[in-house]
Amino acid sequence: VNKIDIDITDSTRVPLLAAEEGIVENRLKPLDWRSRAMKVIAQASLLLERLKIKQILQPPIIASVLAMVIGIIPFLKQLILTDDAPFFFVTDSCVILGGAMVPCIMLALGGNLTGGPGNSKLGLRTTVAIIIARLLLVPPVGLGIVTLADKLGFIPADDKMFRFVLLLQHTMPTSILAGAVANIRGFAEKEASAILFWVHIMAMFSMTLWITLYLNILF
């Protein structure tokens, strides 16, 4: 009986010991550089997915950041932006494409307004509140910011046109890119179409009043 118990005990203990030894070996075995690199890449991808970086870094934002980096670094600026630069054809191509920006934006606006203002589910109060906030509340805030920046000396002296452009950007209606992003993402397409429609309609009247005020202040 003792022999049988010993055999049973040994047969049941050997796999467990082997498994434990394997675990210890796996824990002590160092990871190679490929496994570490794949682990770091997986963690970075998970972090970027949680932070929604891919949704934030849209092509216009990437292009703006790249343009600022090129403009700040003198070497890149002389390499691309100057008239005799070896890669000036890139800047020339961008200028040619920029000339067609306004017609393309009008086409994009027309495409965004295909849903029509009547298909929105926002309601009258929400729509009116958005229009008032964008066209009546944002311009005074922009006027205060520009005035404060002028008092602190951040704006070039005696450059009234520069001040006028800064004030005008706070008076413009909602960007058409907002509707384009809504269409690309597939969220609130009809609501974005309705907001763009009514904001651009009411901006014809509000911009006239604000531009008249800015001209009286500056000139």
PDB file of C-alpha atoms in Angstrom, residues 28-218:
ATOM      1  CA  LEU A  28      13.542  34.579 -15.191  1.00  0.00           C
ATOM      2  CA  LYS A  29      14.017  34.409 -18.958  1.00  0.00           C
ATOM      3  CA  PRO A  30      14.684  37.953 -20.245  1.00  0.00           C
ATOM      4  CA  LEU A  31      12.610  39.260 -23.136  1.00  0.00           C
ATOM      5  CA  ASP A  32      14.419  39.937 -26.375  1.00  0.00           C
ATOM      6  CA  TRP A  33      14.400  43.393 -27.987  1.00  0.00           C
ATOM      7  CA  ARG A  34      11.686  42.450 -30.483  1.00  0.00           C
ATOM      8  CA  SER A  35       9.247  41.442 -27.778  1.00  0.00           C
ATOM      9  CA  ARG A  36      10.007  44.595 -25.813  1.00  0.00           C
ATOM     10  CA  ALA A  37       9.540  46.758 -28.911  1.00  0.00           C
ATOM     11  CA  MET A  38       6.212  45.113 -29.758  1.00  0.00           C
ATOM     12  CA  LYS A  39       5.072  45.566 -26.156  1.00  0.00           C
ATOM     13  CA  VAL A  40       5.992  49.272 -26.188  1.00  0.00           C
ATOM     14  CA  ILE A  41       4.236  49.784 -29.537  1.00  0.00           C
ATOM     15  CA  ALA A  42       1.117  48.038 -28.262  1.00  0.00           C
ATOM     16  CA  GLN A  43       1.057  50.176 -25.112  1.00  0.00           C
ATOM     17  CA  ALA A  44       1.583  53.360 -27.156  1.00  0.00           C
ATOM     18  CA  SER A  45      -1.239  52.411 -29.536  1.00  0.00           C
ATOM     19  CA  LEU A  46      -3.540  51.732 -26.587  1.00  0.00           C
ATOM     20  CA  LEU A  47      -2.644  55.093 -25.049  1.00  0.00           C
ATOM     21  CA  LEU A  48      -3.270  56.949 -28.318  1.00  0.00           C
ATOM     22  CA  GLU A  49      -6.595  55.176 -28.709  1.00  0.00           C
ATOM     23  CA  ARG A  50      -7.667  56.170 -25.199  1.00  0.00           C
ATOM     24  CA  LEU A  51      -6.628  59.795 -25.722  1.00  0.00           C
ATOM     25  CA  LYS A  52      -8.438  59.976 -29.087  1.00  0.00           C
ATOM     26  CA  ILE A  53      -5.307  61.415 -30.694  1.00  0.00           C
ATOM     27  CA  LYS A  54      -6.261  60.066 -34.105  1.00  0.00           C
ATOM     28  CA  GLN A  55      -9.528  61.990 -34.027  1.00  0.00           C
ATOM     29  CA  ILE A  56      -7.805  65.191 -32.895  1.00  0.00           C
ATOM     30  CA  LEU A  57      -4.935  65.111 -35.377  1.00  0.00           C
ATOM     31  CA  GLN A  58      -6.936  65.825 -38.503  1.00  0.00           C
ATOM     32  CA  PRO A  59      -5.155  66.856 -41.760  1.00  0.00           C
ATOM     33  CA  PRO A  60      -5.811  70.632 -41.264  1.00  0.00           C
ATOM     34  CA  ILE A  61      -4.294  70.509 -37.761  1.00  0.00           C
ATOM     35  CA  ILE A  62      -1.274  68.521 -38.947  1.00  0.00           C
ATOM     36  CA  ALA A  63      -0.744  70.941 -41.841  1.00  0.00           C
ATOM     37  CA  SER A  64      -0.954  73.959 -39.525  1.00  0.00           C
ATOM     38  CA  VAL A  65       1.547  72.496 -37.061  1.00  0.00           C
ATOM     39  CA  LEU A  66       3.894  71.545 -39.895  1.00  0.00           C
ATOM     40  CA  ALA A  67       3.670  75.057 -41.376  1.00  0.00           C
ATOM     41  CA  MET A  68       4.524  76.629 -38.009  1.00  0.00           C
ATOM     42  CA  VAL A  69       7.497  74.299 -37.541  1.00  0.00           C
ATOM     43  CA  ILE A  70       8.812  75.127 -41.019  1.00  0.00           C
ATOM     44  CA  GLY A  71       8.320  78.857 -40.447  1.00  0.00           C
ATOM     45  CA  ILE A  72      10.090  78.823 -37.076  1.00  0.00           C
ATOM     46  CA  ILE A  73      13.212  76.901 -38.159  1.00  0.00           C
ATOM     47  CA  PRO A  74      15.351  79.133 -40.412  1.00  0.00           C
ATOM     48  CA  PHE A  75      16.972  76.207 -42.230  1.00  0.00           C
ATOM     49  CA  LEU A  76      13.630  74.696 -43.265  1.00  0.00           C
ATOM     50  CA  LYS A  77      12.276  78.136 -44.113  1.00  0.00           C
ATOM     51  CA  GLN A  78      15.137  78.829 -46.516  1.00  0.00           C
ATOM     52  CA  LEU A  79      14.786  75.340 -47.908  1.00  0.00           C
ATOM     53  CA  ILE A  80      11.075  75.571 -48.756  1.00  0.00           C
ATOM     54  CA  LEU A  81       9.541  79.031 -48.405  1.00  0.00           C
ATOM     55  CA  THR A  82      11.990  81.429 -50.077  1.00  0.00           C
ATOM     56  CA  ASP A  83      11.743  82.155 -53.808  1.00  0.00           C
ATOM     57  CA  ASP A  84      15.109  80.610 -54.663  1.00  0.00           C
ATOM     58  CA  ALA A  85      14.670  77.586 -52.377  1.00  0.00           C
ATOM     59  CA  PRO A  86      15.311  74.144 -53.880  1.00  0.00           C
ATOM     60  CA  PHE A  87      11.888  72.920 -52.737  1.00  0.00           C
ATOM     61  CA  PHE A  88       9.967  76.095 -53.535  1.00  0.00           C
ATOM     62  CA  PHE A  89       7.782  74.118 -55.931  1.00  0.00           C
ATOM     63  CA  VAL A  90       5.999  72.739 -52.847  1.00  0.00           C
ATOM     64  CA  THR A  91       5.110  76.255 -51.705  1.00  0.00           C
ATOM     65  CA  ASP A  92       4.139  77.241 -55.252  1.00  0.00           C
ATOM     66  CA  SER A  93       1.834  74.224 -55.505  1.00  0.00           C
ATOM     67  CA  CYS A  94       0.214  75.102 -52.183  1.00  0.00           C
ATOM     68  CA  VAL A  95      -0.361  78.686 -53.379  1.00  0.00           C
ATOM     69  CA  ILE A  96      -2.021  77.416 -56.559  1.00  0.00           C
ATOM     70  CA  LEU A  97      -4.239  75.050 -54.594  1.00  0.00           C
ATOM     71  CA  GLY A  98      -5.053  77.834 -52.127  1.00  0.00           C
ATOM     72  CA  GLY A  99      -6.397  79.955 -54.955  1.00  0.00           C
ATOM     73  CA  ALA A 100      -9.202  77.444 -55.410  1.00  0.00           C
ATOM     74  CA  MET A 101     -10.000  77.285 -51.689  1.00  0.00           C
ATOM     75  CA  VAL A 102     -13.010  79.624 -51.734  1.00  0.00           C
ATOM     76  CA  PRO A 103     -14.881  77.840 -54.570  1.00  0.00           C
ATOM     77  CA  CYS A 104     -14.155  74.475 -52.964  1.00  0.00           C
ATOM     78  CA  ILE A 105     -15.442  75.733 -49.614  1.00  0.00           C
ATOM     79  CA  MET A 106     -18.645  76.911 -51.271  1.00  0.00           C
ATOM     80  CA  LEU A 107     -19.069  73.444 -52.785  1.00  0.00           C
ATOM     81  CA  ALA A 108     -18.422  71.889 -49.387  1.00  0.00           C
ATOM     82  CA  LEU A 109     -20.982  74.221 -47.805  1.00  0.00           C
ATOM     83  CA  GLY A 110     -23.563  73.254 -50.398  1.00  0.00           C
ATOM     84  CA  GLY A 111     -22.857  69.583 -49.775  1.00  0.00           C
ATOM     85  CA  ASN A 112     -23.192  70.030 -46.026  1.00  0.00           C
ATOM     86  CA  LEU A 113     -26.557  71.759 -46.412  1.00  0.00           C
ATOM     87  CA  THR A 114     -28.133  68.899 -48.349  1.00  0.00           C
ATOM     88  CA  GLY A 115     -29.932  67.715 -45.222  1.00  0.00           C
ATOM     89  CA  GLY A 116     -31.818  70.976 -45.045  1.00  0.00           C
ATOM     90  CA  PRO A 117     -32.730  73.028 -41.985  1.00  0.00           C
ATOM     91  CA  GLY A 118     -36.019  71.222 -41.419  1.00  0.00           C
ATOM     92  CA  ASN A 119     -34.563  67.782 -40.620  1.00  0.00           C
ATOM     93  CA  SER A 120     -32.793  68.813 -37.417  1.00  0.00           C
ATOM     94  CA  LYS A 121     -33.885  67.439 -34.053  1.00  0.00           C
ATOM     95  CA  LEU A 122     -32.239  70.149 -31.959  1.00  0.00           C
ATOM     96  CA  GLY A 123     -35.364  72.198 -31.480  1.00  0.00           C
ATOM     97  CA  LEU A 124     -35.999  75.920 -31.826  1.00  0.00           C
ATOM     98  CA  ARG A 125     -34.589  76.952 -28.429  1.00  0.00           C
ATOM     99  CA  THR A 126     -31.302  75.112 -28.905  1.00  0.00           C
ATOM    100  CA  THR A 127     -30.862  76.468 -32.417  1.00  0.00           C
ATOM    101  CA  VAL A 128     -31.562  80.043 -31.317  1.00  0.00           C
ATOM    102  CA  ALA A 129     -29.196  79.695 -28.344  1.00  0.00           C
ATOM    103  CA  ILE A 130     -26.379  78.477 -30.597  1.00  0.00           C
ATOM    104  CA  ILE A 131     -26.921  81.338 -33.043  1.00  0.00           C
ATOM    105  CA  ILE A 132     -26.983  83.960 -30.269  1.00  0.00           C
ATOM    106  CA  ALA A 133     -23.867  82.549 -28.607  1.00  0.00           C
ATOM    107  CA  ARG A 134     -21.908  82.407 -31.847  1.00  0.00           C
ATOM    108  CA  LEU A 135     -22.960  85.690 -33.453  1.00  0.00           C
ATOM    109  CA  LEU A 136     -23.763  87.948 -30.485  1.00  0.00           C
ATOM    110  CA  LEU A 137     -21.721  86.731 -27.503  1.00  0.00           C
ATOM    111  CA  VAL A 138     -18.427  85.642 -29.071  1.00  0.00           C
ATOM    112  CA  PRO A 139     -17.629  88.970 -30.863  1.00  0.00           C
ATOM    113  CA  PRO A 140     -17.632  91.063 -27.632  1.00  0.00           C
ATOM    114  CA  VAL A 141     -15.325  88.499 -26.023  1.00  0.00           C
ATOM    115  CA  GLY A 142     -13.019  88.750 -29.030  1.00  0.00           C
ATOM    116  CA  LEU A 143     -13.124  92.529 -28.831  1.00  0.00           C
ATOM    117  CA  GLY A 144     -12.076  92.365 -25.187  1.00  0.00           C
ATOM    118  CA  ILE A 145      -9.230  89.946 -25.934  1.00  0.00           C
ATOM    119  CA  VAL A 146      -7.896  92.073 -28.802  1.00  0.00           C
ATOM    120  CA  THR A 147      -8.151  95.241 -26.706  1.00  0.00           C
ATOM    121  CA  LEU A 148      -6.292  93.600 -23.813  1.00  0.00           C
ATOM    122  CA  ALA A 149      -3.598  92.290 -26.165  1.00  0.00           C
ATOM    123  CA  ASP A 150      -3.256  95.791 -27.608  1.00  0.00           C
ATOM    124  CA  LYS A 151      -2.872  97.316 -24.146  1.00  0.00           C
ATOM    125  CA  LEU A 152      -0.217  94.723 -23.219  1.00  0.00           C
ATOM    126  CA  GLY A 153       1.766  95.456 -26.372  1.00  0.00           C
ATOM    127  CA  PHE A 154       1.317  92.137 -28.156  1.00  0.00           C
ATOM    128  CA  ILE A 155      -0.095  93.761 -31.308  1.00  0.00           C
ATOM    129  CA  PRO A 156       2.112  95.859 -33.620  1.00  0.00           C
ATOM    130  CA  ALA A 157       1.602  99.549 -33.084  1.00  0.00           C
ATOM    131  CA  ASP A 158      -0.338 101.588 -35.659  1.00  0.00           C
ATOM    132  CA  ASP A 159      -1.387  98.465 -37.569  1.00  0.00           C
ATOM    133  CA  LYS A 160      -5.141  98.968 -37.722  1.00  0.00           C
ATOM    134  CA  MET A 161      -5.729  96.415 -40.443  1.00  0.00           C
ATOM    135  CA  PHE A 162      -4.130  93.722 -38.297  1.00  0.00           C
ATOM    136  CA  ARG A 163      -6.477  94.628 -35.450  1.00  0.00           C
ATOM    137  CA  PHE A 164      -9.417  94.586 -37.842  1.00  0.00           C
ATOM    138  CA  VAL A 165      -8.595  91.059 -39.011  1.00  0.00           C
ATOM    139  CA  LEU A 166      -8.254  89.874 -35.420  1.00  0.00           C
ATOM    140  CA  LEU A 167     -11.651  91.314 -34.588  1.00  0.00           C
ATOM    141  CA  LEU A 168     -13.211  89.975 -37.761  1.00  0.00           C
ATOM    142  CA  GLN A 169     -12.247  86.385 -37.061  1.00  0.00           C
ATOM    143  CA  HIS A 170     -14.400  86.411 -33.903  1.00  0.00           C
ATOM    144  CA  THR A 171     -17.374  87.659 -35.929  1.00  0.00           C
ATOM    145  CA  MET A 172     -17.362  84.999 -38.641  1.00  0.00           C
ATOM    146  CA  PRO A 173     -19.989  82.233 -38.581  1.00  0.00           C
ATOM    147  CA  THR A 174     -19.269  78.637 -37.687  1.00  0.00           C
ATOM    148  CA  SER A 175     -16.624  77.026 -39.832  1.00  0.00           C
ATOM    149  CA  ILE A 176     -17.764  74.833 -42.684  1.00  0.00           C
ATOM    150  CA  LEU A 177     -15.193  72.263 -41.557  1.00  0.00           C
ATOM    151  CA  ALA A 178     -17.445  71.531 -38.570  1.00  0.00           C
ATOM    152  CA  GLY A 179     -20.072  70.155 -40.935  1.00  0.00           C
ATOM    153  CA  ALA A 180     -17.419  68.306 -42.921  1.00  0.00           C
ATOM    154  CA  VAL A 181     -16.107  66.625 -39.769  1.00  0.00           C
ATOM    155  CA  ALA A 182     -19.676  65.685 -38.783  1.00  0.00           C
ATOM    156  CA  ASN A 183     -20.205  64.101 -42.202  1.00  0.00           C
ATOM    157  CA  ILE A 184     -16.911  62.233 -42.055  1.00  0.00           C
ATOM    158  CA  ARG A 185     -17.586  60.881 -38.568  1.00  0.00           C
ATOM    159  CA  GLY A 186     -21.244  60.192 -39.267  1.00  0.00           C
ATOM    160  CA  PHE A 187     -22.519  61.992 -36.147  1.00  0.00           C
ATOM    161  CA  ALA A 188     -25.260  64.656 -36.075  1.00  0.00           C
ATOM    162  CA  GLU A 189     -25.071  65.326 -39.814  1.00  0.00           C
ATOM    163  CA  LYS A 190     -28.566  66.834 -40.061  1.00  0.00           C
ATOM    164  CA  GLU A 191     -28.080  68.918 -36.928  1.00  0.00           C
ATOM    165  CA  ALA A 192     -24.750  70.293 -38.166  1.00  0.00           C
ATOM    166  CA  SER A 193     -26.352  71.056 -41.534  1.00  0.00           C
ATOM    167  CA  ALA A 194     -29.191  72.971 -39.889  1.00  0.00           C
ATOM    168  CA  ILE A 195     -26.838  74.947 -37.623  1.00  0.00           C
ATOM    169  CA  LEU A 196     -24.607  75.912 -40.544  1.00  0.00           C
ATOM    170  CA  PHE A 197     -27.634  77.000 -42.570  1.00  0.00           C
ATOM    171  CA  TRP A 198     -29.159  79.283 -39.946  1.00  0.00           C
ATOM    172  CA  VAL A 199     -25.831  80.641 -38.681  1.00  0.00           C
ATOM    173  CA  HIS A 200     -24.755  81.659 -42.183  1.00  0.00           C
ATOM    174  CA  ILE A 201     -28.164  83.225 -42.867  1.00  0.00           C
ATOM    175  CA  MET A 202     -28.099  85.294 -39.675  1.00  0.00           C
ATOM    176  CA  ALA A 203     -24.396  86.143 -40.097  1.00  0.00           C
ATOM    177  CA  MET A 204     -25.247  88.351 -43.064  1.00  0.00           C
ATOM    178  CA  PHE A 205     -26.985  90.753 -40.672  1.00  0.00           C
ATOM    179  CA  SER A 206     -24.744  90.377 -37.609  1.00  0.00           C
ATOM    180  CA  MET A 207     -21.489  90.780 -39.543  1.00  0.00           C
ATOM    181  CA  THR A 208     -22.755  94.027 -41.055  1.00  0.00           C
ATOM    182  CA  LEU A 209     -23.353  95.469 -37.604  1.00  0.00           C
ATOM    183  CA  TRP A 210     -20.066  94.247 -36.114  1.00  0.00           C
ATOM    184  CA  ILE A 211     -17.963  95.380 -39.075  1.00  0.00           C
ATOM    185  CA  THR A 212     -19.554  98.833 -38.853  1.00  0.00           C
ATOM    186  CA  LEU A 213     -18.684  98.947 -35.151  1.00  0.00           C
ATOM    187  CA  TYR A 214     -15.101  97.824 -35.769  1.00  0.00           C
ATOM    188  CA  LEU A 215     -14.576 100.437 -38.472  1.00  0.00           C
ATOM    189  CA  ASN A 216     -15.865 103.169 -36.175  1.00  0.00           C
ATOM    190  CA  ILE A 217     -13.531 102.014 -33.382  1.00  0.00           C
ATOM    191  CA  LEU A 218     -10.386 101.587 -35.456  1.00  0.00           C
TER     192      LEU A 218
END
